[in-house]
Coordinates of C-alpha atoms and ligand atoms in Angstrom, one line a residue:
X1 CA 95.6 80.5 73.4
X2 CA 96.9 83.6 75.4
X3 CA 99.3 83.1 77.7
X4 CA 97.8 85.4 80.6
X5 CA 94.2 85.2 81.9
X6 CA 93.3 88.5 83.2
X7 CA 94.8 91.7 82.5
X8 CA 94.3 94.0 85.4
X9 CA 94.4 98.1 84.8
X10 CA 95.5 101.4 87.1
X11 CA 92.9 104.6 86.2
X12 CA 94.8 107.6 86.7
X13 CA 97.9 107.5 84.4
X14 CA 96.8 104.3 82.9
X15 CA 93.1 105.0 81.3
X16 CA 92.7 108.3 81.6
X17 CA 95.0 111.8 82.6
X18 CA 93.2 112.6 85.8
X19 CA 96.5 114.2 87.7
X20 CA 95.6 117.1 85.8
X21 CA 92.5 117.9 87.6
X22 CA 94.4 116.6 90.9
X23 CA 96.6 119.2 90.6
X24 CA 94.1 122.2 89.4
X25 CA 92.0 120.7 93.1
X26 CA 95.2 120.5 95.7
X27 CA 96.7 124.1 94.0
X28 CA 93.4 126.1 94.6
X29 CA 93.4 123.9 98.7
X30 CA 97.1 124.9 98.8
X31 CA 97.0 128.3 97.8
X32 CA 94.2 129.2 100.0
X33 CA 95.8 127.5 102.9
X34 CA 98.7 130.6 101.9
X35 CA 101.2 128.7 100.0
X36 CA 101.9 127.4 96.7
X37 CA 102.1 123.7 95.2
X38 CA 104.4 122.8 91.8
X39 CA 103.6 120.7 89.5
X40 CA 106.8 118.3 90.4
X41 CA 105.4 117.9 93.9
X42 CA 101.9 116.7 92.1
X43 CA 104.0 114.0 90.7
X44 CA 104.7 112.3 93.7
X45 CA 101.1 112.0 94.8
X46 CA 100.2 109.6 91.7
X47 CA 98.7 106.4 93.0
X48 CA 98.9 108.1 96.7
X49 CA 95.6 107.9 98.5
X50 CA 93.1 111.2 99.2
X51 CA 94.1 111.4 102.5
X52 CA 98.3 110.6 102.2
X53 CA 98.0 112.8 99.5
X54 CA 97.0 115.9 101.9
X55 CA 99.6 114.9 104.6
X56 CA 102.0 115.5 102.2
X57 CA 100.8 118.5 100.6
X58 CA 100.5 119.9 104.4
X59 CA 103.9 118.6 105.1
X60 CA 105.3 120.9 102.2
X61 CA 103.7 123.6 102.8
X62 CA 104.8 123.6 106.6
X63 CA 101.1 123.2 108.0
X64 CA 99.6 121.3 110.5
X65 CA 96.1 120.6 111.3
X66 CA 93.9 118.8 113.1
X67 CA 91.9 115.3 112.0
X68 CA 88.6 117.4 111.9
X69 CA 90.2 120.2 109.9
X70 CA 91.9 117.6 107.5
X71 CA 88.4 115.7 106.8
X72 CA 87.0 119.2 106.0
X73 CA 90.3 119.8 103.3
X74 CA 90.0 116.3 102.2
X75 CA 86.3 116.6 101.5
X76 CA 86.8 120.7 99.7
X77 CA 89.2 119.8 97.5
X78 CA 87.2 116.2 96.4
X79 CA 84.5 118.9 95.8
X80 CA 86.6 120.5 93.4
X81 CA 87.9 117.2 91.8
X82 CA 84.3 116.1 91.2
X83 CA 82.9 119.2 89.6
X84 CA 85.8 118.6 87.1
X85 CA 85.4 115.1 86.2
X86 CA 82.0 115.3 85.9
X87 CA 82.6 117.3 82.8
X88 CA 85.0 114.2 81.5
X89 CA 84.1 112.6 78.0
X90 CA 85.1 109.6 76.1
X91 CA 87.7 111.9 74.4
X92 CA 89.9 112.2 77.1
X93 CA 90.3 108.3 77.4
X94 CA 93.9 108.0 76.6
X95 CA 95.3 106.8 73.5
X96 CA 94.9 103.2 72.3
X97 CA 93.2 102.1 76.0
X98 CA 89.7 101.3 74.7
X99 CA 91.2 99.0 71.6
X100 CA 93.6 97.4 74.6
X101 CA 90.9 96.7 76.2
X102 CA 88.5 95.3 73.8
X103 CA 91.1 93.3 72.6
X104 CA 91.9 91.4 75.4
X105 CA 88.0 90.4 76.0
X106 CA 87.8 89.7 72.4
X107 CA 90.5 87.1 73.2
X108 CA 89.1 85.9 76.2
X109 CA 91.3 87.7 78.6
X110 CA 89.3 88.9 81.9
X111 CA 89.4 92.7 83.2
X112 CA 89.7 94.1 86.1
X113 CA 90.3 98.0 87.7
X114 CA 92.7 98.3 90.2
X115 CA 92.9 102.2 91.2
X116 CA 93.5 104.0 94.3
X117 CA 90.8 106.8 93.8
X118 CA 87.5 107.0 95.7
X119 CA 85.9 108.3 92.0
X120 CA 86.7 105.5 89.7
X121 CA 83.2 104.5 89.1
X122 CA 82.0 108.4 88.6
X123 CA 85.3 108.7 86.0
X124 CA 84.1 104.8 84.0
X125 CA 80.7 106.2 83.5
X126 CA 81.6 109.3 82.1
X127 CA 84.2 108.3 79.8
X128 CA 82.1 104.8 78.9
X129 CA 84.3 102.2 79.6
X130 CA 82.7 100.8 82.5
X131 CA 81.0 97.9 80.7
X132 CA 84.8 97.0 79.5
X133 CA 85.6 95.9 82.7
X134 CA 84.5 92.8 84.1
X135 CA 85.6 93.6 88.1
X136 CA 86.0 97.5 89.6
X137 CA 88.1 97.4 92.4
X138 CA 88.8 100.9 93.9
X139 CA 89.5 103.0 96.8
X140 CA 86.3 102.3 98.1
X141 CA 86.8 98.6 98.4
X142 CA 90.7 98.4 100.2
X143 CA 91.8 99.3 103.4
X144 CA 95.9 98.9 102.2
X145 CA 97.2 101.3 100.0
X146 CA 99.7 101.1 97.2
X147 CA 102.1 99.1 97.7
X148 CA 100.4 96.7 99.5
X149 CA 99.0 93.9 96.9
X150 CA 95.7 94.1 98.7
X151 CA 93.8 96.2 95.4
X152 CA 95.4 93.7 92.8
X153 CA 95.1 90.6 94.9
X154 CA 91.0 91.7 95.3
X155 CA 90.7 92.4 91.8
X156 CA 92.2 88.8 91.0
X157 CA 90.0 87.4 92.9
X158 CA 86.9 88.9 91.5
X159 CA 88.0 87.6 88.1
X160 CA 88.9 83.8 89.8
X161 CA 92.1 83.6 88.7
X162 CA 95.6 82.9 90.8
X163 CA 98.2 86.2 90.9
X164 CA 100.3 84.4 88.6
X165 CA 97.5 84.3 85.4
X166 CA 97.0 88.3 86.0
X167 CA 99.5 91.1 84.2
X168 CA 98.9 94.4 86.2
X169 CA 99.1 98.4 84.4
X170 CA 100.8 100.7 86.2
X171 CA 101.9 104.2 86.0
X172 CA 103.0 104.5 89.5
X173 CA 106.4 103.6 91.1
X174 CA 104.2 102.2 94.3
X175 CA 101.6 100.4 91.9
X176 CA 104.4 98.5 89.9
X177 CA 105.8 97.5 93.5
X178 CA 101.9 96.6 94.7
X179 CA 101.7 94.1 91.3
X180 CA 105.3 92.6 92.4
X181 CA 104.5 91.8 95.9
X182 CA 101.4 90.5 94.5
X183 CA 103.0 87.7 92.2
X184 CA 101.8 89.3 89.1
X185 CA 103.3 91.0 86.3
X186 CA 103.6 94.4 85.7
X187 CA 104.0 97.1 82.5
X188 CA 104.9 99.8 83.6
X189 CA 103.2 102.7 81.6
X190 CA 105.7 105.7 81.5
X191 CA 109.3 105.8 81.7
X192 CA 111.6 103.1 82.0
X193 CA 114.2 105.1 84.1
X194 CA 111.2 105.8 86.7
X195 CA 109.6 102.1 86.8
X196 CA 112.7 100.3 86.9
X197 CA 110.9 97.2 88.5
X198 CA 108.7 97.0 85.5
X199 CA 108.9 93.4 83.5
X200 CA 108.3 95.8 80.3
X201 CA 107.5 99.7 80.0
X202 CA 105.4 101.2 77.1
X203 CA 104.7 104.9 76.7
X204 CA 100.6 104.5 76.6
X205 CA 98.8 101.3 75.6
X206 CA 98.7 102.4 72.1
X207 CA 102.2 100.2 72.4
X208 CA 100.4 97.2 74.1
X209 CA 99.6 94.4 71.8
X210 CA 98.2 90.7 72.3
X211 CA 101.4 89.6 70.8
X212 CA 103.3 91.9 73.3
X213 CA 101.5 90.6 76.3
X214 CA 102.3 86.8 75.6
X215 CA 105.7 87.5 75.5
X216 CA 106.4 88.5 78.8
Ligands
LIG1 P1 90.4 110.0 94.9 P2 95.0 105.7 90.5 C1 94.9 107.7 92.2 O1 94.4 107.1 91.1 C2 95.5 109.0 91.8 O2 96.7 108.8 91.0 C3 95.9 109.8 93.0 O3 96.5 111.1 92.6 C4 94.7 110.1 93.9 O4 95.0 110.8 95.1 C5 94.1 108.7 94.3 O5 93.8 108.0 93.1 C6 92.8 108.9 95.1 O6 91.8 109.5 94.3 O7 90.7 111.3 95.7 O8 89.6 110.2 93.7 O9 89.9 108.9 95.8 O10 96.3 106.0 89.8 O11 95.2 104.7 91.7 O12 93.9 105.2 89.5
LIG2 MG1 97.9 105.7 88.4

């Protein structure tokens, strides 16, 4: 018997290191639009929606444009993004996520995706995991972002089980609050002195055991 029912998992930061190609996309936008963006400022756009994501990157970089002209960005730099990721393999899936993963089904544990981006599906098939997933809830299907519960709460709900039977993976200070304010448990996957909320944080889910997940 396993004490959870459905384990419920963030993409970027969680799965797979897609900030990298997040950053490569907003640099070349930024430094076209004249200025620069760091790598520290990247950081605080993990879990952050395509759009929030350029307001802050025009906020930094002291620009303003119009809705039209942001829609255009938006839609240039997801160009970029895609023609990356659709050069993603299974060897970028991060270390010990696929075993995770088939070990909770192998136990009878339900899964679910619970990510922010607009490409999740694109990123699943070309890494093959999407069979290991019994629910895909992403940015395509939620109107709320992070921290609203609304992406978790969905992703419960495809799997039929309450908030309080699900433990939510998060890399993101605003995903770990989305999974509280949810009713659900969270690991925090990163450091512990960044997702302080967290009910456990592990480095990768390489750390992540059954054992590990009944005891919280
Ligand atoms: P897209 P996650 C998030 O993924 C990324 O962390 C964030 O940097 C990105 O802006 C967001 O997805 C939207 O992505 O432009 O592909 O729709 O961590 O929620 O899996
Ligand atoms: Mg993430």
């Amino acid at each position: 018997m396993t004490k959870y029912n459905a384990c419920i998992f963030d993409l970027d930061g969680v799965i797979v290191d897609t900030a990298v190609y997040h950053y490569k996309a907003w640099k070349r936008l930024a430094n076209e639009l004249g200025f620069d963006f760091t790598e520290e400022n990247n950081e605080k756009l993990k879990g952050v929606s395509r759009v929030r994501s350029l307001e802050l990157i025009l906020e930094w970089g002291g620009v303003t444009k119009t809705e039209a002209e942001k829609e255009e960005l938006a839609t240039r730099k997801n160009d970029w993004y895609v023609e990356m990721i659709n050069h993603m393999t299974p060897a970028e899936i991060l270390p010990g996520a696929k075993e995770f993963l088939e070990a909770c089904r192998a136990a009878g544990i339900k899964t679910a995706l619970g990510s922010a981006s607009k490409n999740s599906m694109t990123i699943l098939d070309h890494i093959n995991l999407t069979n290991l997933f019994d629910a895909i809830i992403d940015g395509n299907k939620v109107t709320n972002a992070k921290p609203d519960p609304e992406v978790f709460l969905k992703g419960a709900e495809a799997l039929h089980v309450s908030p309080s039977e699900c433990v939510v993976f998060e890399d993101a200070i605003a995903g770990v609050e989305a999974a509280i304010n949810g009713g659900m448990k969270v690991v925090g996957i990163g450091s512990p002195k960044v997702l302080k909320e967290a009910d456990l944080v592990v480095s990768g889910l390489n750390e992540m055991s059954l054992e590990r997940l009944n005891k919280l």
